[in-house]
């Protein structure tokens, strides 16, 4: 049976890892902090996938970011998706060469669909995760690009269908309103906007505790739930969350830890 | 033990090298030089992306006939991973240049089932035969990471394990010195590390 996935997200900004709240970034620590507080190579056995996003607001340096990804993913044996600021095929290639299995594309979905198609032609649709950020405004569901700073003229429904038509492999849907709040996912949006999707959906934004992850996973439209909440899942947070979810009957993969 | 990952420029081979190092294999080379391939104790044919583009690159590097000679003629042990596994088959419906290396009797077709999300992405369970060498030491129905839009079907006995997604398809095959896995062992935690260990230890040339 195809399993649901628990994904851990990391938000990177000019050499540091961040806690994001409504897309405002707060510095938490550098890679040394991360390795100390998350014992990364250990807890990576509790997650099904890792997403690392460069959210640096100005000049994103893909080379420096890629070298951080490279260090991060050593001895990590789950798929790694990385992105943020990809403007040309060679940017994607840089990430693939440094340990990414997939790239995450957001603004280029809107600004440069040809780039999206070129990456898919070369690396396959499964190699591209489309990231879509949205926020409620006067009862309307509005789509934003450029790290949540630019509103685009398309309804969420139209935009999701457009993104799917580009041939992307997965869609990562993130609520700017719920981001980092720890209040739980925006569950209503999923049944309203995502039931027609034919690609796997990753839900992100708002998970603050184990039961939130489970709530998201229960929705039939959702293939994976993601959290980038560095504060709420610190230490043994992720191993504990996985254990809780498995004991609550979540459809997650089982490992044979004896084989490590 | 000399392990050579065949380099034809498709996909992330860093994680395969990392996984092999983790299970204690230090002599791992990424190369497309015939001499290296010929000197290897184990070959790994990786790959993600488009079938016909991959075949084009393999042919441009003049590796197609050499690989067949090494594997079929010289009994060199090989493990195909994901697209690499599909390339060991006869043909694919993906793209234009769609004849594979033809070492294994399998055909590759797109998932076309009404209402099925494509690509097939995530961990899924594999049903294996207890005679299998690849899955030795793993419990029933182990989970492995899949990410693909095309899958292999076969009517021949190729020592296949199966996975269910819109019906059964070939998750892996193993015949003497030739093995292939549709999933990514290097991205499948403990289960994948064990499978790689089994390939290294149990697939003598």
Short mmCIF file of C-alpha atoms in Angstrom, two decimals:
data_model
loop_
_atom_site.label_atom_id
_atom_site.label_comp_id
_atom_site.label_asym_id
_atom_site.label_seq_id
_atom_site.Cartn_x
_atom_site.Cartn_y
_atom_site.Cartn_z
CA UNK A 1 0.00 0.00 0.00
CA UNK A 2 1.28 3.45 -0.88
CA UNK A 3 2.17 5.20 2.36
CA UNK A 4 1.53 8.75 3.47
CA UNK A 5 4.64 10.77 4.19
CA UNK A 6 5.89 12.91 7.05
CA UNK A 7 8.13 15.65 5.68
CA UNK A 8 10.43 17.93 7.60
CA UNK A 9 11.11 21.35 6.16
CA UNK A 10 14.05 23.64 6.74
CA UNK A 11 13.95 27.32 5.90
CA UNK A 12 17.35 28.74 5.06
CA UNK A 13 18.31 32.40 4.92
CA UNK A 14 21.84 33.65 4.23
CA UNK A 15 23.66 30.90 6.09
CA UNK A 16 21.16 30.42 8.90
CA UNK A 17 18.10 28.31 9.55
CA UNK A 18 14.94 30.16 10.36
CA UNK A 19 11.62 29.87 12.07
CA UNK A 20 9.06 31.38 9.75
CA UNK A 21 5.82 32.87 11.00
CA UNK A 22 3.41 34.19 8.40
CA UNK A 23 6.52 34.30 6.17
CA UNK A 24 8.37 36.64 8.54
CA UNK A 25 11.69 35.03 9.37
CA UNK A 26 13.37 34.70 12.73
CA UNK A 27 16.91 33.40 12.91
CA UNK A 28 17.24 30.20 14.94
CA UNK A 29 20.78 29.04 14.26
CA UNK A 30 23.35 27.97 11.71
CA UNK A 31 24.06 24.46 10.51
CA UNK A 32 26.09 23.74 13.65
CA UNK A 33 23.10 24.69 15.80
CA UNK A 34 20.91 22.49 13.65
CA UNK A 35 23.22 19.51 13.91
CA UNK A 36 23.47 19.96 17.68
CA UNK A 37 19.77 20.40 18.40
CA UNK A 38 18.32 18.11 15.82
CA UNK A 39 20.99 15.36 15.74
CA UNK A 40 20.12 15.37 12.16
CA UNK A 41 21.58 12.08 11.05
CA UNK A 42 19.62 10.38 13.83
CA UNK A 43 16.25 12.03 13.47
CA UNK A 44 16.39 11.70 9.70
CA UNK A 45 15.40 8.08 10.35
CA UNK A 46 12.07 9.40 11.65
CA UNK A 47 11.06 11.38 8.59
CA UNK A 48 10.14 10.30 5.08
CA UNK A 49 11.51 13.25 3.23
CA UNK A 50 13.40 16.48 3.72
CA UNK A 51 12.59 19.80 2.06
CA UNK A 52 15.16 22.60 2.26
CA UNK A 53 14.14 26.00 0.97
CA UNK A 54 16.31 29.06 0.53
CA UNK A 55 14.09 31.95 1.57
CA UNK A 56 16.82 34.61 1.55
CA UNK A 57 14.98 37.75 0.56
CA UNK A 58 17.65 39.36 -1.57
CA UNK A 59 20.40 37.82 -3.69
CA UNK A 60 19.99 34.10 -3.21
CA UNK A 61 23.39 32.45 -3.65
CA UNK A 62 22.67 29.01 -5.05
CA UNK A 63 26.28 27.81 -4.77
CA UNK A 64 26.51 28.55 -1.06
CA UNK A 65 23.03 27.18 -0.46
CA UNK A 66 23.90 24.00 -2.40
CA UNK A 67 26.99 23.43 -0.30
CA UNK A 68 24.85 23.65 2.83
CA UNK A 69 22.44 21.12 1.35
CA UNK A 70 25.38 18.89 0.55
CA UNK A 71 26.58 18.93 4.15
CA UNK A 72 23.08 18.47 5.52
CA UNK A 73 22.23 15.36 3.52
CA UNK A 74 25.31 13.32 4.31
CA UNK A 75 24.11 10.04 5.83
CA UNK A 76 20.51 11.01 5.22
CA UNK A 77 18.77 8.23 3.31
CA UNK A 78 15.45 9.81 2.46
CA UNK A 79 14.59 11.91 -0.58
CA UNK A 80 15.70 15.51 -0.39
CA UNK A 81 13.94 18.34 -2.17
CA UNK A 82 15.72 21.68 -2.37
CA UNK A 83 14.90 24.98 -3.94
CA UNK A 84 14.43 28.70 -3.65
CA UNK A 85 15.59 31.13 -6.31
CA UNK A 86 16.03 28.67 -9.17
CA UNK A 87 16.22 30.84 -12.31
CA UNK A 88 17.87 28.54 -14.85
CA UNK A 89 18.38 24.85 -15.55
CA UNK A 90 21.97 25.04 -14.30
CA UNK A 91 20.68 26.20 -10.87
CA UNK A 92 18.62 23.02 -10.67
CA UNK A 93 21.62 21.03 -11.82
CA UNK A 94 23.76 22.57 -9.06
CA UNK A 95 21.25 21.34 -6.48
CA UNK A 96 20.99 17.87 -8.04
CA UNK A 97 24.77 17.57 -8.02
CA UNK A 98 24.85 18.48 -4.34
CA UNK A 99 22.47 15.84 -3.08
CA UNK A 100 18.98 17.03 -4.02
CA UNK A 101 16.68 14.40 -5.49
CA UNK A 102 14.05 16.95 -6.43
CA UNK A 103 13.93 20.69 -6.85
CA UNK A 104 11.29 23.00 -5.40
CA UNK A 105 10.04 25.72 -7.72
CA UNK A 106 7.74 28.57 -6.75
CA UNK A 107 8.02 31.93 -8.51
CA UNK A 108 9.27 30.43 -11.78
CA UNK A 109 5.99 28.51 -12.11
CA UNK A 110 4.43 31.87 -12.84
CA UNK A 111 7.31 33.88 -14.26
CA UNK A 112 9.07 31.28 -16.38
CA UNK A 113 6.99 28.19 -17.24
CA UNK A 114 9.51 27.36 -19.99
CA UNK A 115 12.15 26.79 -17.34
CA UNK A 116 9.77 24.44 -15.53
CA UNK A 117 9.25 22.49 -18.74
CA UNK A 118 12.98 22.32 -19.46
CA UNK A 119 13.71 20.90 -16.01
CA UNK A 120 10.92 18.35 -16.44
CA UNK A 121 12.18 17.36 -19.91
CA UNK A 122 15.64 16.75 -18.60
CA UNK A 123 15.04 15.29 -15.14
CA UNK A 124 11.46 14.02 -15.34
CA UNK A 125 8.29 15.30 -13.76
CA UNK A 126 8.97 13.40 -10.52
CA UNK A 127 12.00 15.66 -9.99
CA UNK A 128 9.98 18.84 -9.64
CA UNK A 129 7.93 19.93 -6.64
CA UNK A 130 5.73 22.94 -7.31
CA UNK A 131 5.41 25.17 -4.27
CA UNK A 132 2.28 27.31 -4.02
CA UNK A 133 1.78 29.91 -1.29
CA UNK A 134 -1.61 31.45 -0.57
CA UNK A 135 -3.31 33.74 1.89
CA UNK A 136 -6.92 34.67 2.58
CA UNK A 137 -7.93 38.23 1.83
CA UNK A 138 -11.53 39.42 2.14
CA UNK A 139 -12.80 35.86 1.83
CA UNK A 140 -10.76 35.25 -1.33
CA UNK A 141 -7.94 32.75 -1.55
CA UNK A 142 -5.03 34.70 -3.10
CA UNK A 143 -1.82 33.25 -4.54
CA UNK A 144 1.53 34.89 -3.78
CA UNK A 145 5.02 34.41 -5.25
CA UNK A 146 8.45 35.90 -4.42
CA UNK A 147 8.47 34.51 -0.87
CA UNK A 148 4.95 35.72 -0.25
CA UNK A 149 5.58 39.30 -1.35
CA UNK A 150 3.91 39.48 -4.78
CA UNK A 151 0.23 38.89 -5.32
CA UNK A 152 -0.65 37.35 -8.66
CA UNK A 153 -3.90 37.61 -10.51
CA UNK A 154 -5.28 34.11 -10.43
CA UNK A 155 -7.60 32.30 -8.08
CA UNK A 156 -6.08 29.41 -6.17
CA UNK A 157 -8.23 26.96 -8.10
CA UNK A 158 -7.13 28.35 -11.48
CA UNK A 159 -3.52 28.49 -10.38
CA UNK A 160 -3.41 24.89 -9.09
CA UNK A 161 -4.88 23.65 -12.33
CA UNK A 162 -2.35 25.73 -14.32
CA UNK A 163 0.53 24.40 -12.23
CA UNK A 164 -0.62 20.83 -12.72
CA UNK A 165 -0.84 21.41 -16.48
CA UNK A 166 2.89 22.25 -16.52
CA UNK A 167 3.55 18.59 -15.74
CA UNK A 168 4.97 19.00 -12.23
CA UNK A 169 5.45 15.91 -10.06
CA UNK A 170 3.99 17.14 -6.76
CA UNK A 171 2.34 20.23 -5.33
CA UNK A 172 3.42 21.69 -1.98
CA UNK A 173 0.60 23.89 -0.73
CA UNK A 174 1.50 26.33 2.00
CA UNK A 175 -0.83 28.68 3.89
CA UNK A 176 0.86 32.01 4.68
CA UNK A 177 -1.81 32.69 7.33
CA UNK A 178 -1.12 29.43 9.16
CA UNK A 179 2.65 29.37 8.59
CA UNK A 180 4.52 28.96 11.87
CA UNK A 181 1.47 29.59 14.05
CA UNK A 182 1.26 26.05 15.39
CA UNK A 183 -2.54 26.26 15.26
CA UNK A 184 -2.95 23.38 12.80
CA UNK A 185 -3.28 23.07 9.06
CA UNK A 186 -5.77 24.92 6.90
CA UNK A 187 -7.83 21.77 6.41
CA UNK A 188 -10.88 23.37 4.81
CA UNK A 189 -8.90 24.58 1.85
CA UNK A 190 -7.94 21.05 0.86
CA UNK A 191 -11.41 19.67 0.24
CA UNK A 192 -12.47 22.95 -1.37
CA UNK A 193 -9.56 23.33 -3.79
CA UNK A 194 -7.61 20.10 -4.08
CA UNK A 195 -10.05 17.27 -4.72
CA UNK A 196 -9.54 17.51 -8.49
CA UNK A 197 -5.73 17.28 -8.39
CA UNK A 198 -4.08 14.35 -10.17
CA UNK A 199 -0.63 14.84 -8.67
CA UNK A 200 0.40 14.13 -5.07
CA UNK A 201 -0.36 16.96 -2.63
CA UNK A 202 1.93 17.99 0.23
CA UNK A 203 0.24 20.06 2.93
CA UNK A 204 2.30 22.62 4.81
CA UNK A 205 1.79 25.51 7.20
CA UNK A 206 0.46 25.44 10.74
CA UNK A 207 1.36 22.10 12.30
CA UNK A 208 2.38 22.67 15.89
CA UNK A 209 1.92 19.24 17.41
CA UNK A 210 1.63 15.58 16.52
CA UNK A 211 -2.17 15.54 16.27
CA UNK A 212 -2.05 18.31 13.65
CA UNK A 213 0.14 16.13 11.44
CA UNK A 214 -2.33 13.31 11.87
CA UNK A 215 -5.31 15.59 11.07
CA UNK A 216 -3.70 16.60 7.79
CA UNK A 217 -2.82 13.06 6.87
CA UNK A 218 -6.39 11.89 7.37
CA UNK A 219 -7.59 13.89 4.38
CA UNK A 220 -7.84 11.66 1.30
CA UNK A 221 -6.45 14.42 -0.96
CA UNK A 222 -3.23 14.66 1.07
CA UNK A 223 -0.22 12.45 0.21
CA UNK A 224 2.18 14.05 2.67
CA UNK A 225 2.20 16.47 5.58
CA UNK A 226 5.11 18.82 6.17
CA UNK A 227 6.28 20.88 9.10
CA UNK A 228 9.07 23.42 9.27
CA UNK A 229 8.40 24.31 12.88
CA UNK A 230 11.89 24.21 14.39
CA UNK A 231 10.68 25.13 17.88
CA UNK A 232 7.84 22.68 18.31
CA UNK A 233 9.62 19.57 17.09
CA UNK A 234 13.02 20.13 18.65
CA UNK A 235 15.02 17.30 20.23
CA UNK A 236 13.05 14.08 19.99
CA UNK A 237 10.00 15.86 18.62
CA UNK A 238 10.06 14.18 15.24
CA UNK A 239 10.78 10.60 16.44
CA UNK A 240 8.01 11.05 19.02
CA UNK A 241 5.63 12.40 16.40
CA UNK A 242 6.25 9.43 14.13
CA UNK A 243 5.71 6.99 16.97
CA UNK A 244 2.49 8.73 17.98
CA UNK A 245 1.24 8.71 14.40
CA UNK A 246 2.07 5.03 13.86
CA UNK A 247 0.36 4.04 17.10
CA UNK A 248 -2.68 6.09 16.03
CA UNK A 249 -2.92 3.99 12.89
CA UNK A 250 -1.30 6.39 10.43
CA UNK A 251 -0.34 4.81 7.12
CA UNK A 252 3.41 5.48 7.39
CA UNK A 253 6.33 3.39 6.19
CA UNK A 254 7.93 0.89 8.58
CA UNK A 255 11.68 0.49 8.80
CA UNK A 256 13.83 -2.42 9.92
CA UNK A 257 16.07 -0.59 12.38
CA UNK A 258 18.07 -3.76 12.95
CA UNK A 259 19.47 -3.35 9.46
CA UNK A 260 21.06 0.03 10.10
CA UNK B 1 35.28 -4.92 -3.39
CA UNK B 2 35.30 -2.47 -6.29
CA UNK B 3 31.92 -0.90 -7.04
CA UNK B 4 31.47 1.26 -10.12
CA UNK B 5 28.42 3.47 -10.60
CA UNK B 6 27.92 3.91 -14.33
CA UNK B 7 28.08 7.62 -15.10
CA UNK B 8 26.02 8.78 -18.03
CA UNK B 9 24.94 12.09 -16.54
CA UNK B 10 21.43 11.30 -15.36
CA UNK B 11 20.44 11.89 -11.76
CA UNK B 12 21.76 12.25 -8.25
CA UNK B 13 24.42 9.61 -7.65
CA UNK B 14 25.74 11.25 -4.48
CA UNK B 15 23.17 9.52 -2.33
CA UNK B 16 24.05 6.11 -3.82
CA UNK B 17 27.74 6.69 -3.05
CA UNK B 18 26.76 7.86 0.45
CA UNK B 19 24.66 4.78 1.12
CA UNK B 20 27.42 2.43 -0.10
CA UNK B 21 29.96 4.21 2.10
CA UNK B 22 27.57 3.94 5.04
CA UNK B 23 27.43 0.14 4.71
CA UNK B 24 31.21 0.00 4.69
CA UNK B 25 31.99 0.06 0.96
CA UNK B 26 34.77 2.59 0.46
CA UNK B 27 35.99 1.61 -3.00
CA UNK B 28 33.22 3.28 -4.97
CA UNK B 29 33.87 4.97 -8.28
CA UNK B 30 31.57 6.94 -10.57
CA UNK B 31 32.82 6.39 -14.10
CA UNK B 32 31.96 5.72 -17.72
CA UNK B 33 35.41 4.45 -18.71
CA UNK B 34 35.34 0.90 -20.02
CA UNK B 35 38.48 -0.03 -18.12
CA UNK B 36 36.86 0.94 -14.81
CA UNK B 37 33.66 -0.91 -15.64
CA UNK B 38 35.65 -3.96 -16.67
CA UNK B 39 37.62 -3.93 -13.40
CA UNK B 40 34.54 -3.61 -11.20
CA UNK B 41 33.26 -6.36 -8.93
CA UNK B 42 29.80 -4.81 -8.95
CA UNK B 43 28.18 -2.37 -11.35
CA UNK B 44 25.34 -0.04 -10.50
CA UNK B 45 23.28 1.53 -13.30
CA UNK B 46 21.50 4.53 -11.79
CA UNK B 47 19.23 7.06 -13.44
CA UNK B 48 16.24 9.33 -13.18
CA UNK B 49 14.50 11.10 -16.00
CA UNK B 50 13.50 10.30 -19.53
CA UNK B 51 14.08 6.79 -20.94
CA UNK B 52 14.98 7.78 -24.49
CA UNK B 53 17.29 10.60 -23.37
CA UNK B 54 19.06 8.14 -21.11
CA UNK B 55 19.47 5.59 -23.94
CA UNK B 56 20.74 8.37 -26.20
CA UNK B 57 23.45 9.26 -23.68
CA UNK B 58 24.41 5.63 -23.16
CA UNK B 59 24.72 5.11 -26.91
CA UNK B 60 26.68 8.37 -27.37
CA UNK B 61 29.13 7.13 -24.73
CA UNK B 62 29.30 3.79 -26.61
CA UNK B 63 28.30 2.02 -23.42
CA UNK B 64 25.29 0.07 -24.69
CA UNK B 65 27.10 -2.84 -26.31
CA UNK B 66 29.87 -2.78 -23.70
CA UNK B 67 27.39 -3.08 -20.84
CA UNK B 68 25.63 -6.00 -22.50
CA UNK B 69 28.99 -7.72 -23.13
CA UNK B 70 30.11 -7.22 -19.52
CA UNK B 71 26.83 -8.37 -17.98
CA UNK B 72 25.74 -11.10 -20.40
CA UNK B 73 29.12 -12.16 -21.79
CA UNK B 74 31.28 -11.82 -18.68
CA UNK B 75 28.64 -12.35 -15.97
CA UNK B 76 29.49 -9.04 -14.34
CA UNK B 77 27.01 -8.35 -11.49
CA UNK B 78 24.82 -5.33 -12.05
CA UNK B 79 22.08 -3.54 -10.13
CA UNK B 80 19.84 -1.16 -12.05
CA UNK B 81 18.11 1.49 -9.97
CA UNK B 82 14.88 3.24 -11.05
CA UNK B 83 15.39 4.32 -14.67
CA UNK B 84 18.56 2.19 -14.67
CA UNK B 85 16.39 -0.82 -13.90
CA UNK B 86 14.04 0.02 -16.75
CA UNK B 87 16.98 0.41 -19.17
CA UNK B 88 17.91 -3.23 -18.53
CA UNK B 89 14.54 -4.17 -20.04
CA UNK B 90 13.59 -4.57 -23.67
CA UNK B 91 11.68 -1.41 -24.50
CA UNK B 92 9.70 1.51 -23.16
CA UNK B 93 6.78 3.49 -24.49
CA UNK B 94 8.50 6.69 -23.19
CA UNK B 95 9.96 8.98 -25.87
CA UNK B 96 11.26 8.07 -29.30
CA UNK B 97 14.43 6.05 -28.91
CA UNK B 98 12.78 3.45 -26.77
CA UNK B 99 14.72 0.22 -27.08
CA UNK B 100 16.47 -0.68 -23.84
CA UNK B 101 19.57 -2.80 -23.29
CA UNK B 102 17.40 -5.90 -23.59
CA UNK B 103 19.11 -7.88 -20.83
CA UNK B 104 15.80 -8.58 -19.04
CA UNK B 105 12.51 -9.53 -20.63
CA UNK B 106 10.40 -6.65 -19.43
CA UNK B 107 8.50 -3.82 -21.10
CA UNK B 108 8.07 -0.36 -19.66
CA UNK B 109 4.77 1.47 -19.90
CA UNK B 110 3.20 4.55 -18.36
CA UNK B 111 0.74 4.21 -15.47
CA UNK B 112 -2.59 4.76 -17.19
CA UNK B 113 -5.36 4.07 -14.72
CA UNK B 114 -8.38 6.32 -14.33
CA UNK B 115 -8.15 8.43 -11.17
CA UNK B 116 -4.63 7.27 -10.30
CA UNK B 117 -2.22 10.03 -9.27
CA UNK B 118 0.88 10.01 -11.45
CA UNK B 119 3.79 9.99 -10.73
CA UNK B 120 3.67 7.20 -8.15
CA UNK B 121 5.52 8.95 -5.34
CA UNK B 122 6.30 7.74 -1.85
CA UNK B 123 7.05 4.65 0.16
CA UNK B 124 5.18 1.56 -0.91
CA UNK B 125 5.32 -2.05 0.14
CA UNK B 126 7.10 -4.71 -1.88
CA UNK B 127 5.91 -8.32 -2.01
CA UNK B 128 8.90 -10.57 -2.49
CA UNK B 129 9.53 -14.27 -2.93
CA UNK B 130 11.24 -15.93 0.01
CA UNK B 131 13.95 -17.23 -2.34
CA UNK B 132 14.96 -13.65 -3.08
CA UNK B 133 18.51 -12.60 -2.31
CA UNK B 134 17.81 -8.86 -2.53
CA UNK B 135 15.42 -8.84 0.43
CA UNK B 136 17.30 -11.22 2.70
CA UNK B 137 16.93 -10.17 6.33
CA UNK B 138 13.94 -7.90 5.74
CA UNK B 139 10.51 -8.53 7.19
CA UNK B 140 7.43 -9.15 5.03
CA UNK B 141 6.23 -6.31 2.82
CA UNK B 142 9.11 -3.89 3.39
CA UNK B 143 8.64 -0.24 2.39
CA UNK B 144 10.79 1.37 -0.30
CA UNK B 145 10.76 4.82 -1.88
CA UNK B 146 9.29 4.99 -5.38
CA UNK B 147 9.08 7.97 -7.68
CA UNK B 148 8.18 7.21 -11.30
CA UNK B 149 5.54 7.62 -13.99
CA UNK B 150 6.47 4.52 -16.00
CA UNK B 151 6.70 0.99 -14.65
CA UNK B 152 7.87 -2.39 -15.84
CA UNK B 153 5.57 -5.27 -16.69
CA UNK B 154 6.74 -8.76 -17.56
CA UNK B 155 5.25 -12.15 -18.36
CA UNK B 156 8.55 -13.98 -17.98
CA UNK B 157 10.04 -15.46 -14.85
CA UNK B 158 12.59 -12.83 -13.95
CA UNK B 159 12.56 -13.39 -10.17
CA UNK B 160 10.29 -10.44 -9.79
CA UNK B 161 8.95 -8.86 -6.64
CA UNK B 162 5.84 -6.76 -7.08
CA UNK B 163 4.31 -3.57 -5.85
CA UNK B 164 0.68 -2.50 -6.06
CA UNK B 165 -0.26 0.82 -7.60
CA UNK B 166 -3.20 0.70 -9.97
CA UNK B 167 -2.46 -3.02 -10.25
CA UNK B 168 0.73 -5.01 -9.77
CA UNK B 169 3.98 -4.03 -11.47
CA UNK B 170 7.58 -5.20 -11.28
CA UNK B 171 9.22 -3.66 -8.19
CA UNK B 172 12.43 -5.61 -8.72
CA UNK B 173 13.91 -8.54 -10.63
CA UNK B 174 16.87 -10.77 -9.96
CA UNK B 175 18.42 -13.37 -12.25
CA UNK B 176 21.84 -14.75 -11.37
CA UNK B 177 24.13 -11.73 -11.78
CA UNK B 178 21.47 -9.23 -12.88
CA UNK B 179 19.21 -7.30 -10.53
CA UNK B 180 17.06 -4.23 -10.88
CA UNK B 181 14.89 -2.24 -8.51
CA UNK B 182 12.25 0.28 -9.55
CA UNK B 183 12.51 2.01 -6.17
CA UNK B 184 15.45 3.91 -4.69
CA UNK B 185 17.25 1.82 -2.05
CA UNK B 186 19.55 4.78 -1.34
CA UNK B 187 16.46 6.78 -0.25
CA UNK B 188 14.76 3.99 1.68
CA UNK B 189 16.32 4.18 5.13
CA UNK B 190 17.31 0.89 6.81
CA UNK B 191 15.41 -1.20 4.28
CA UNK B 192 17.38 0.22 1.38
CA UNK B 193 20.72 -0.05 3.15
CA UNK B 194 20.03 -3.74 3.77
CA UNK B 195 19.11 -4.29 0.13
CA UNK B 196 22.34 -2.66 -1.04
CA UNK B 197 24.28 -4.79 1.44
CA UNK B 198 22.58 -7.89 0.02
CA UNK B 199 23.46 -6.92 -3.55
CA UNK B 200 27.08 -6.39 -2.59
CA UNK B 201 27.35 -9.61 -0.57
CA UNK B 202 25.12 -12.05 -2.43
CA UNK B 203 25.53 -11.24 -6.12
CA UNK B 204 28.88 -12.83 -6.90
CA UNK B 205 30.14 -12.32 -10.44
#
